[in-house]
Coordinates of C-alpha atoms and ligand atoms in Angstrom, one line a residue:
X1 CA 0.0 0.0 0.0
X2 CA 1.3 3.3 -0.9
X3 CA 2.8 6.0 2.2
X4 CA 0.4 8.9 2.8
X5 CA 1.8 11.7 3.9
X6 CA 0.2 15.1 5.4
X7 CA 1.3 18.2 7.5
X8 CA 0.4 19.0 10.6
X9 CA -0.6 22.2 12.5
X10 CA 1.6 23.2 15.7
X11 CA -2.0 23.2 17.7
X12 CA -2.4 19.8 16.2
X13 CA 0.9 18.6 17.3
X14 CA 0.5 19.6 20.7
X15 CA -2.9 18.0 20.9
X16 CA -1.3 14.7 20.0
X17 CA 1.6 15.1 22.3
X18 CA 0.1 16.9 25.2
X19 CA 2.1 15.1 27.6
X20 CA 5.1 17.0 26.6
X21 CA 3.4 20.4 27.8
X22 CA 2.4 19.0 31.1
X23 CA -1.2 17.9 30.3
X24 CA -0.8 14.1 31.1
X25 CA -3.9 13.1 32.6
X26 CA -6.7 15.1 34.7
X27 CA -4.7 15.6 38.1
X28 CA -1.2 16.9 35.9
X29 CA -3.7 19.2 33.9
X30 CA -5.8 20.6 36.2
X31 CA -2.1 21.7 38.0
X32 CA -0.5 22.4 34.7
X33 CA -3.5 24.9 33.7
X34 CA -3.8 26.6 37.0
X35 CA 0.0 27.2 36.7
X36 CA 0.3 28.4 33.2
X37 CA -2.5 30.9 34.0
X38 CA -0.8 32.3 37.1
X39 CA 2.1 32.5 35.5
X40 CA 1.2 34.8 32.6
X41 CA -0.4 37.0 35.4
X42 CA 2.5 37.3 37.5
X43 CA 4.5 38.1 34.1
X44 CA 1.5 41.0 33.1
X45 CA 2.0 42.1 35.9
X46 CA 5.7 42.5 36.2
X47 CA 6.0 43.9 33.2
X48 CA 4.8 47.2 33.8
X49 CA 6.2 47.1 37.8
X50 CA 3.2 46.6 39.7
X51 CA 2.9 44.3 42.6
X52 CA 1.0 41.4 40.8
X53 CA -2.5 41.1 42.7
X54 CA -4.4 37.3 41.1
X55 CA -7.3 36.0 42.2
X56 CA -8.0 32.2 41.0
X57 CA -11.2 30.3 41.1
X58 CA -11.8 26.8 40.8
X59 CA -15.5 25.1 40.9
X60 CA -17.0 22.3 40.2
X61 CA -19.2 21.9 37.1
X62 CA -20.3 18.9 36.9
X63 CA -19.2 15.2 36.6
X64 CA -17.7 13.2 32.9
X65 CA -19.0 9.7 32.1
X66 CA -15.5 8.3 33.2
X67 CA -15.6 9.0 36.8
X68 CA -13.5 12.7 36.9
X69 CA -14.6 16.2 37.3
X70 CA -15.0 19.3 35.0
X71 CA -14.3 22.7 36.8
X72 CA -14.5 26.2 35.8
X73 CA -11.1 27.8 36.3
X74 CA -11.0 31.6 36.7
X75 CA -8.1 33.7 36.8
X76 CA -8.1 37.6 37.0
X77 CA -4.6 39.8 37.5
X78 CA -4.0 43.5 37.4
X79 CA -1.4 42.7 35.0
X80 CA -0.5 44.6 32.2
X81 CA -3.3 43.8 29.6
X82 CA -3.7 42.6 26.3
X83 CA -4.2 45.1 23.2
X84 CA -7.4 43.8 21.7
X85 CA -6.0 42.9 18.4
X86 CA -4.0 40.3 20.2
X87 CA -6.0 38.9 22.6
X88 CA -7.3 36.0 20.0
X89 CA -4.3 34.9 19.5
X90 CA -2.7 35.2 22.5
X91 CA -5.2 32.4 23.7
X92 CA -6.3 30.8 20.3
X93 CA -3.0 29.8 18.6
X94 CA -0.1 27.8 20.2
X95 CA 3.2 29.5 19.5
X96 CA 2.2 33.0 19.7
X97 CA 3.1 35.1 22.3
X98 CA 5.1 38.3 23.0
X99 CA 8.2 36.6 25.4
X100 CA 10.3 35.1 22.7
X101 CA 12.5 37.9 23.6
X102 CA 16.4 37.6 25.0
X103 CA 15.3 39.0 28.6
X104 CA 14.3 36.8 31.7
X105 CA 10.3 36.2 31.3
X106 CA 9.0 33.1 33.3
X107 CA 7.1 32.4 29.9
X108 CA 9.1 30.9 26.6
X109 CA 7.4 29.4 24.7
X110 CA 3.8 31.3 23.5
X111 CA 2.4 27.8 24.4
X112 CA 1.4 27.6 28.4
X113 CA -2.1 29.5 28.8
X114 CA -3.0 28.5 25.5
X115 CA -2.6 24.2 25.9
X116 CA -4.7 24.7 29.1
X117 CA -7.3 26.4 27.3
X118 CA -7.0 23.7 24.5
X119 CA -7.0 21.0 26.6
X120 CA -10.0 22.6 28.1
X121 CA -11.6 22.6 25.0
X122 CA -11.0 18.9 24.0
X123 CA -12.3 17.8 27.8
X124 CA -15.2 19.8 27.6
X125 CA -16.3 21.2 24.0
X126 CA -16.8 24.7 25.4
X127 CA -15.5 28.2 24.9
X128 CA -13.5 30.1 27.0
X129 CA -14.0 33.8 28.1
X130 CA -11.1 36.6 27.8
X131 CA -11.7 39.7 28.8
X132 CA -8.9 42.4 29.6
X133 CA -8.0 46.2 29.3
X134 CA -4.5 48.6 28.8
X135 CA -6.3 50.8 31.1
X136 CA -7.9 52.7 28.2
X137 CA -11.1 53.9 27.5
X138 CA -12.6 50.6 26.7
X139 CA -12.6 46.6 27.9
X140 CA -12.9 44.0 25.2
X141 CA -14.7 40.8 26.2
X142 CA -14.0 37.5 23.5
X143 CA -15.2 34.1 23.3
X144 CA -13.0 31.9 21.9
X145 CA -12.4 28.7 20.8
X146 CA -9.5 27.0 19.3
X147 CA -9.4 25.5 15.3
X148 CA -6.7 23.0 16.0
X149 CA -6.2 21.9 12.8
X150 CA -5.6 25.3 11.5
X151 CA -3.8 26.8 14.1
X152 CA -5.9 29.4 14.8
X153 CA -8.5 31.0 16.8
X154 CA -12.2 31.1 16.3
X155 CA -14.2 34.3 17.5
X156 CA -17.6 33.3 18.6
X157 CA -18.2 36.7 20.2
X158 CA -17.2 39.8 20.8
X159 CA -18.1 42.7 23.0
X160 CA -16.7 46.2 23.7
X161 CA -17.5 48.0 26.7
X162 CA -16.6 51.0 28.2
X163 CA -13.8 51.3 31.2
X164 CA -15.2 53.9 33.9
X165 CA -13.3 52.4 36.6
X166 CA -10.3 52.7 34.7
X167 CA -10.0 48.8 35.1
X168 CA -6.4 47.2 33.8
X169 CA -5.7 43.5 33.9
X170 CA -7.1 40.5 32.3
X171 CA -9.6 38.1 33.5
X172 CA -9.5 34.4 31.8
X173 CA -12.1 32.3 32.6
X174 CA -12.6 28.7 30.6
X175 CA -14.1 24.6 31.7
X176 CA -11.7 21.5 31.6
X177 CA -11.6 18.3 32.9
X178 CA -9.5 17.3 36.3
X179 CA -9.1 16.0 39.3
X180 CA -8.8 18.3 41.9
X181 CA -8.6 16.5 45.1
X182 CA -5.5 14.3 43.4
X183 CA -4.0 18.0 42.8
X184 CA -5.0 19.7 45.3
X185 CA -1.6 19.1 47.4
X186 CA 0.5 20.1 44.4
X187 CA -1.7 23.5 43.7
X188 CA -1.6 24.5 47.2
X189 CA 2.0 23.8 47.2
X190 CA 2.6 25.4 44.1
X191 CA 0.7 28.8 45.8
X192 CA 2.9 28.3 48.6
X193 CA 6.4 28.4 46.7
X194 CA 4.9 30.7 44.2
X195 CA 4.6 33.1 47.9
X196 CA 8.2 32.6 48.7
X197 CA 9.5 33.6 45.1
X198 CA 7.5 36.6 44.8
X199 CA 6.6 38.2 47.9
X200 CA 5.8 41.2 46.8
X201 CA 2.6 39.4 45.2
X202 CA -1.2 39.1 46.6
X203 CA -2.3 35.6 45.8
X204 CA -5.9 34.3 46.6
X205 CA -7.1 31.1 46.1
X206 CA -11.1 29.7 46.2
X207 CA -10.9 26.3 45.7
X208 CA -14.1 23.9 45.1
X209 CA -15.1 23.3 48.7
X210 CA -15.1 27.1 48.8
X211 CA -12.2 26.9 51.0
X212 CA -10.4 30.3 50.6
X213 CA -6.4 30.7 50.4
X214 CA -4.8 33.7 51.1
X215 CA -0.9 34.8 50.7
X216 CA -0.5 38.1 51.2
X217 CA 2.2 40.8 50.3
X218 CA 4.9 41.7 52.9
X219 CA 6.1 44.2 50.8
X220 CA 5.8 46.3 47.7
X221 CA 9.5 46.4 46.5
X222 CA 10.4 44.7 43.3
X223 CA 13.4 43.1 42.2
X224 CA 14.4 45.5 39.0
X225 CA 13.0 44.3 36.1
X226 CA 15.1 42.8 33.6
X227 CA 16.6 44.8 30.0
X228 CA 16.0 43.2 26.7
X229 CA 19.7 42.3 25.5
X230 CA 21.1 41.0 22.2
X231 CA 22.6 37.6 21.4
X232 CA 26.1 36.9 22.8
X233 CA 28.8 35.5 20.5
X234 CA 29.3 32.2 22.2
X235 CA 25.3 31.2 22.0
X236 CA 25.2 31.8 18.5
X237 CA 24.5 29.3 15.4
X238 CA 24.3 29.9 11.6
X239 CA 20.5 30.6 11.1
X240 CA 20.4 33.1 13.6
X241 CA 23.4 34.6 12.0
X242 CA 21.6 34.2 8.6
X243 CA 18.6 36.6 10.3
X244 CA 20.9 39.2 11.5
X245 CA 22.2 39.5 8.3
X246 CA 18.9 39.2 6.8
X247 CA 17.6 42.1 9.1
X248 CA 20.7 44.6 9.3
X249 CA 21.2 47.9 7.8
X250 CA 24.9 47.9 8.4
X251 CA 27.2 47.8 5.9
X252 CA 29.9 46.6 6.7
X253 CA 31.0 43.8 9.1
X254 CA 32.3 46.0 11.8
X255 CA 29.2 47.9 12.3
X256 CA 27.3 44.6 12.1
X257 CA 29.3 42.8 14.7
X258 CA 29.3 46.5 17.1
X259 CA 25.0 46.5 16.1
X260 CA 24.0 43.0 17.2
X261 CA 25.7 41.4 19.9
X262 CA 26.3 41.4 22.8
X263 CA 29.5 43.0 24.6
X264 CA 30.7 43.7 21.1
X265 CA 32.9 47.3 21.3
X266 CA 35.4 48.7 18.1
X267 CA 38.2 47.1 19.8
X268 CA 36.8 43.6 20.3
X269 CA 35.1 43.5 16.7
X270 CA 38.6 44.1 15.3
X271 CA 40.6 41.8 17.1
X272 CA 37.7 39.0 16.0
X273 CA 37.8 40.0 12.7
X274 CA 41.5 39.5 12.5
X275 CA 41.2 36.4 14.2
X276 CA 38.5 34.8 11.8
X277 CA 40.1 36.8 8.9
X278 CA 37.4 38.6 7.4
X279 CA 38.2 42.1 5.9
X280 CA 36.4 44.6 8.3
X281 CA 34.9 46.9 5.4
X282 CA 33.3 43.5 4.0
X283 CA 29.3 43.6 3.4
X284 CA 27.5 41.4 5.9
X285 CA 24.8 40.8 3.0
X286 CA 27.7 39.7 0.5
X287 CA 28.8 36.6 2.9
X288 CA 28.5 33.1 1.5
X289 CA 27.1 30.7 3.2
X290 CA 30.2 28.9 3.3
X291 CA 31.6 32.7 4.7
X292 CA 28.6 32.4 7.0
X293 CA 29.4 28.5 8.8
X294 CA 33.2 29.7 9.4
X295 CA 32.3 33.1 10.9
X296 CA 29.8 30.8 13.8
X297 CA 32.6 28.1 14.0
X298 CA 35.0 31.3 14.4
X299 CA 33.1 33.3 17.0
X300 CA 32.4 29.9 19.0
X301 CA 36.4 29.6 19.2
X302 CA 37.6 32.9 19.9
X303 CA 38.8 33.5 23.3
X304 CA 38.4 37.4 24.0
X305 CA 34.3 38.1 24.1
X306 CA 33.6 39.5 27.2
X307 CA 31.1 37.5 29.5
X308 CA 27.7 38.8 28.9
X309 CA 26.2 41.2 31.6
X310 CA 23.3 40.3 33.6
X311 CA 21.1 43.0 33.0
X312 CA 19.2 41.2 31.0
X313 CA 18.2 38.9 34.4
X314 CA 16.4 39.5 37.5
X315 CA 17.2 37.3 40.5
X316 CA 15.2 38.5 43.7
X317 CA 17.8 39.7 45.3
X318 CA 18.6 38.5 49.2
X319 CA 16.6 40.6 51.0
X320 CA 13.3 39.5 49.2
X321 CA 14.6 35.9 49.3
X322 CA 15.2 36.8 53.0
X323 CA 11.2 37.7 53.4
X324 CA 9.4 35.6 51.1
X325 CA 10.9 32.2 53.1
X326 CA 10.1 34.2 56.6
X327 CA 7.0 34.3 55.6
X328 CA 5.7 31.1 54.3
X329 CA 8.0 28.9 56.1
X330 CA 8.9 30.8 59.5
X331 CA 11.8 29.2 60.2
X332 CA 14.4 30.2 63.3
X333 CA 17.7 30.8 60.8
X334 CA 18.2 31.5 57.3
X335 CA 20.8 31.8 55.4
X336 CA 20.5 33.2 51.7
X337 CA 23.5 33.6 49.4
X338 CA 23.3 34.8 45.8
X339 CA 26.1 34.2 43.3
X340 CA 27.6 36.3 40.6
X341 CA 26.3 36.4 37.1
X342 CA 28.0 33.2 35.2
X343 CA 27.4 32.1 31.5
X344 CA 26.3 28.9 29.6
X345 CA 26.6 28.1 25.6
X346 CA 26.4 32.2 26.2
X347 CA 23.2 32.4 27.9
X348 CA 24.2 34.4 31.4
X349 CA 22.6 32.9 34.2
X350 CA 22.4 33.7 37.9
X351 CA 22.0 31.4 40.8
X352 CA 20.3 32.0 44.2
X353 CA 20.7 29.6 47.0
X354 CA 19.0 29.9 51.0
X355 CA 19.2 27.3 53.6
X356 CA 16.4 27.7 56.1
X357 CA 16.8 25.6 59.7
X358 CA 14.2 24.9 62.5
X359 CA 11.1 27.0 63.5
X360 CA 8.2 25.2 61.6
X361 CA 10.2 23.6 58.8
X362 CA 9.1 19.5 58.8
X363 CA 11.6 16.5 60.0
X364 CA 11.6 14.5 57.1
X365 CA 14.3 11.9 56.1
X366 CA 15.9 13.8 53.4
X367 CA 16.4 17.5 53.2
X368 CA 13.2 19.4 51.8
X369 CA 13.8 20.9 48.7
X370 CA 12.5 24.0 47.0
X371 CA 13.9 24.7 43.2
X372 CA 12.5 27.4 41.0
X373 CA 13.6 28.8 37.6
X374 CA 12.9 31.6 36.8
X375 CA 10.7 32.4 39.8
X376 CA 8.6 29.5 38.8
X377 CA 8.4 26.7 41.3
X378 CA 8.8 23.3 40.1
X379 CA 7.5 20.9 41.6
X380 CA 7.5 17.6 39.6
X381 CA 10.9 14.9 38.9
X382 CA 12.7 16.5 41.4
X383 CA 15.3 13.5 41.2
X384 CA 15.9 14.3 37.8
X385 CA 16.6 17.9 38.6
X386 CA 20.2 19.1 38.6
X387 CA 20.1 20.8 41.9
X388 CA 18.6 17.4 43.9
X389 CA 21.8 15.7 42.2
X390 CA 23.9 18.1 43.9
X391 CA 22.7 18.2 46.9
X392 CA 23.2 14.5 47.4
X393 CA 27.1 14.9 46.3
X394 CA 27.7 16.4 49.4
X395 CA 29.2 15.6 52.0
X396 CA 27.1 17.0 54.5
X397 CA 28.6 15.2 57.7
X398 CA 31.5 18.4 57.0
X399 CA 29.1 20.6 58.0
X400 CA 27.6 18.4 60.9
X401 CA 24.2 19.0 59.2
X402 CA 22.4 15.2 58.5
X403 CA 19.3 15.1 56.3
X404 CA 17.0 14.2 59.1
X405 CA 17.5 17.8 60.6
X406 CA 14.7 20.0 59.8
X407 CA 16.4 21.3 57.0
X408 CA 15.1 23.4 54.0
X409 CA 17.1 24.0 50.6
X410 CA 16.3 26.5 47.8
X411 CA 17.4 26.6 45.4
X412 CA 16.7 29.9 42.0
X413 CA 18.4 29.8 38.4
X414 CA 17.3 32.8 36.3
X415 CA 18.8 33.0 33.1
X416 CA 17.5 34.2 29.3
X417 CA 17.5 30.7 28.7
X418 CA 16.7 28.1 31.4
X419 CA 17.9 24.9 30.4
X420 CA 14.5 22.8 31.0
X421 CA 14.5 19.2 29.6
X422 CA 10.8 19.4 28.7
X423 CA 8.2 22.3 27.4
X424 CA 6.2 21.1 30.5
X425 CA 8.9 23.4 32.6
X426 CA 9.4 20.3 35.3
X427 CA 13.1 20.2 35.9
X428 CA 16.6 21.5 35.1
X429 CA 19.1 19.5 33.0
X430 CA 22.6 19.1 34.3
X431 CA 24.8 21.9 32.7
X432 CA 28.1 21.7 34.2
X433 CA 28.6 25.3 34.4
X434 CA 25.1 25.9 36.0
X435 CA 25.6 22.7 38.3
X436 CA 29.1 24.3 39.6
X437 CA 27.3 27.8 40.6
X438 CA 24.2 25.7 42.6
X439 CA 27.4 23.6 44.3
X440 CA 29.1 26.7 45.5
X441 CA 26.2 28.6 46.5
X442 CA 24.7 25.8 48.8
X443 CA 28.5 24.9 50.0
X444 CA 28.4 28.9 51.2
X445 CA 25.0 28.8 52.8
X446 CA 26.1 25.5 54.4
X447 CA 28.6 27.0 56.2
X448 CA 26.9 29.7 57.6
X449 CA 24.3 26.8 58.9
X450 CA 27.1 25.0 60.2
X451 CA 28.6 28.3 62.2
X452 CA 24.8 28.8 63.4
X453 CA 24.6 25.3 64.7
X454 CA 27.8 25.2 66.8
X455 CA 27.0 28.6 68.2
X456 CA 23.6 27.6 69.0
X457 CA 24.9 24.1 70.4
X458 CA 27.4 26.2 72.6
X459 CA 25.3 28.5 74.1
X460 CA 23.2 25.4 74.9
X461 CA 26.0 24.0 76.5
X462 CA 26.7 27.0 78.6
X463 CA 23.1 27.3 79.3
X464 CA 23.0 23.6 80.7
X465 CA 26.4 24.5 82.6
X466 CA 24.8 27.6 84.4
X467 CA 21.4 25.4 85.6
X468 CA 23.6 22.9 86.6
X469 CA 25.6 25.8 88.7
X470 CA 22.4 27.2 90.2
X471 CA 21.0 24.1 91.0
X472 CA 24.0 23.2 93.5
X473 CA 25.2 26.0 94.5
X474 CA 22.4 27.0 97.0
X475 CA 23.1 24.0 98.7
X476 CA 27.1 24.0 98.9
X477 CA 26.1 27.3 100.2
X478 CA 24.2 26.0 102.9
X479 CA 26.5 22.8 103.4
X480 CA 29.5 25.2 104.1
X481 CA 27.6 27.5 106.7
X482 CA 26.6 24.4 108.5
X483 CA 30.3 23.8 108.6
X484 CA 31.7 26.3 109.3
X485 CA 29.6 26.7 112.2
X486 CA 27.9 30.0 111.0
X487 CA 24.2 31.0 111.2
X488 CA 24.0 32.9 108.0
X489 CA 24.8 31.6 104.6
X490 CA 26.2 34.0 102.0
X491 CA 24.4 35.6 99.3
X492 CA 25.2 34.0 96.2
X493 CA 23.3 36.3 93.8
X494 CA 26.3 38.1 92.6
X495 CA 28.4 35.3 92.1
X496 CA 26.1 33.2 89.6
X497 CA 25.6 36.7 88.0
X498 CA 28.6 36.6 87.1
X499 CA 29.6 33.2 86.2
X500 CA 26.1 34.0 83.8
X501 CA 28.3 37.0 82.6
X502 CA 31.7 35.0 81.9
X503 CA 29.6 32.3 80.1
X504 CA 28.1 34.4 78.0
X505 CA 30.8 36.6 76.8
X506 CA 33.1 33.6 76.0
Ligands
LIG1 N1 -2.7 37.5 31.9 C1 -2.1 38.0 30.8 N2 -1.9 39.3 30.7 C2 -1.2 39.9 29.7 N3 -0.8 39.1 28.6 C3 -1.0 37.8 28.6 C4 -1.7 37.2 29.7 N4 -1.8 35.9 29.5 C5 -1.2 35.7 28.3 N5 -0.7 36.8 27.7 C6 -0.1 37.0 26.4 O1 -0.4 35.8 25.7 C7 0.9 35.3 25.2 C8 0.7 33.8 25.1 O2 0.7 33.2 26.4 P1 1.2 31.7 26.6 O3 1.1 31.4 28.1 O4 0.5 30.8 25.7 O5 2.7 31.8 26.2 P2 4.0 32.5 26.9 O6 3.6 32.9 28.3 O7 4.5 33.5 26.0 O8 5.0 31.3 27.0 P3 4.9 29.9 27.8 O9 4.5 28.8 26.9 O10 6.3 29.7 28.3 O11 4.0 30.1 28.9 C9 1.9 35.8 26.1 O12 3.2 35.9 25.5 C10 1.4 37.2 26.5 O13 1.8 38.1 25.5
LIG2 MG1 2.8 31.6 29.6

């Protein structure tokens, strides 16, 4: 029998394969969607520096045939806003989106909020609701569904209405099929972490038994928000080199190289240039394509780019990483550490490490462990994640810390480019450049736990010590009136006072 062959539509290919995006089966998706939604608010919000203020709303529909639920999921964020030419797409068509920019976004891909409000549509055959302002005069209200096979959206309705309030934000609202009370420990987990990363955020939560969580703010001070940057000579590959010189105006090659890269002054263009020999005045537009696969292999090889800057990145910052674990997980000591700016296949990345001990943090047998990328907590495959792998290379016995000690571990990678295995955005793959940073950064935190430990076992030493002196010495007070015959025994006030004194200052 003869092949047949056809093309598919990106929509259509996610459909098929929506295990790869995190939509596995009605616990994953119900998780996945709440995520991807909350997500794109936190980013609306962000954007234009406002403390992100979401509201999400899960209830209960009805029942299928096969024994799971359907829910209505509801998100609204004061977020940035979508201009109404793009809202359709923005929701109806996978792979459109306005983050495929080089600047740390926790979206990537133009593909989260739309699967979840695919997959709603293939659980439940209904459309979804999208209604959002700029904070103009008006607020535009679609109804949506997806044409999968097409790649596109279809408008069923739409409504203009005016903005009195002044409104800004976007409120999403759309059915799908889950299982909540299988996700339910994930999603409030997921709130939780979400709390610690960004604690500068109001969060509120109904769930379907009505039950209400709230995570509130504990301040209003952003980390800075991150600059769009340009590519950087190590992370580049022919085809993006092909659009550059597709897209330029410059004429010749030093311009282009100065115009387009990253950390690319007069000086440095030259010296490359020489390197790769390729005359400076020569037109970018005039390469061959030959000329074009020995200038990526050259500026792969050359040894004097600068490291790229990390403007273009925005960790939180100590202090915030300080509050946001003080608040959701109270403990009695933390210890936060963030290194300096390091690269990857010329992606910069940053890592953030804490180490939070005691107060209400669990016993467990292992060491708790928080990971997020990009402020996004994951929370699936932790075993396949880079930073559980090197947690359990260390030799913790060093720093007298053992993993049933209630012990927390986070551990933050912001970069341009997060090196996620999957689109599903579960866990980190093991760079060795990025695995290095997160092995410093906990060994540094790990030693300030370890110098907080003995200090705290010492003072509980002396503290032991003085009970044990105050305990006895009233009575070899007395013992030695009796014998030395006196009536009187001395006042021995002063002297524990100061034995308090000597223990405390040694
Ligand atoms: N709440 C929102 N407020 C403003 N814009 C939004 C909101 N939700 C989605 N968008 C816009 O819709 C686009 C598509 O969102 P989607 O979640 O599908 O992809 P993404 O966030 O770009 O990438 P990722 O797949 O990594 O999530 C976004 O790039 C953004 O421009
Ligand atoms: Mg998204």
């Amino acid at each position: 029998m003869a092949q047949t062959f056809e093309e598919i539509s990106p929509a259509d290919f996610f459909y098929r394969n929506r295990d790869i995006a995190g939509f596995t089966n009605p616990t994953r998706a119900i998780f996945t969607a709440i995520r991807e939604l909350v997500e794109n608010s936190l980013d609306a919000a962000e954007q234009i520096g406002v403390p992100p203020d979401i509201y999400v709303r899960l209830t209960l529909e009805g029942k299928t045939t096969h024994g799971t639920e359907i829910y209505k999921l509801r998100i609204e964020d004061n977020g940035s806003g979508i201009p109404p030419r793009y809202i359709p797409a923005a929701f109806g068509q996978v792979l459109f989106g306005s983050k495929y920019k080089l600047k740390q976004m926790r979206g990537t891909f133009g593909l989260g909020g739309t699967m979840a409000i695919l997959y709603g549509q293939i659980t439940t055959h209904r459309p979804a609701y999208v209604v959002s302002s700029t904070g103009g005069a008006r607020i535009f209200m679609y109804r949506l569904m997806i044409d999968i096979q097409r790649n596109r959206p279809i408008i069923l309705e739409k409504r203009t209405m005016l903005n009195k309030t002044g409104w800004r934000g976007t409120i999403v609202e759309f059915s799908l099929e889950g299982d909540y009370f299988r996700a339910m420990p994930k999603i409030l987990e997921y709130f939780k972490q979400t709390a610690v990363m960004n604690p500068y955020a109001n969060l509120t939560f109904v769930d379907p038994r009505g039950r209400l969580y709230i995570f509130r703010r504990v301040t209003t001070r952003m980390p800075p928000p991150p600059k769009e940057t340009k590519p950087h000579p190590y992370g580049i590959d022919v085809e993006l080199l092909q659009r550059l010189i597709q897209i330029t105006d410059c004429k010749n090659m030093l311009d282009f190289l100065k115009k387009h890269f990253h950390r690319i002054g007069d000086n440095i263009a030259r010296k490359f240039l020489e390197f790769a020999e390729i005359d400076f005045l020569k037109d970018p537009k005039k390469l061959t394509h030959d000329e074009i696969v020995h200038l990526a292999r050259a500026m792969k090889s050359f040894p004097d780019f600068l490291p790229p800057d990390a403007s273009c990145l925005s960790p939180l910052g100590e202090e915030l990483l300080r509050a946001g674990i003080l608040k959701e997980l109270k403990p009695e000591f933390i210890a936060v550490c963030q290194r300096k700016p390091s690269t990857y296949a010329g992606h910069p990345f940053i890592v953030e490490v804490a180490v939070a001990y005691g107060g209400e943090i669990p016993r467990k047998n292992d060491f708790i462990l928080y990971r997020f990328a990009n402020r996004i907590p994951l929370l699936y495959d932790e075993a396949s994640d880079v930073s559980f792998k090197v947690i359990h290379s260390i030799n913790w016995r060093r720093y007298r810390v053992t993993p049933d000690m209630p012990i927390a571990i986070l551990v933050h990678i912001c970069s341009t480019k997060i090196p996620y295995k999957t689109v599903g955005k579960e866990f980190i793959a093991d760079r060795p450049e990025v695995k290095k940073e997160i092995l410093n950064g906990i060994r540094e935190v790990a030693r300030q736990l370890q110098r907080y430990l003995s200090k705290r076992e010492y003072a509980e030493r002396q503290r032991r010590r003085l009970n044990i002196f105050a305990k006895y010495l009233p009575k070899i007070a007395e013992f030695s009136t009796k014998l030395a015959g006196m009536e009187q025994p001395p006042d021995i006030n002063g002297l524990l006072r100061s034995v308090e004194k000597l223990g405390l200052e040694s």
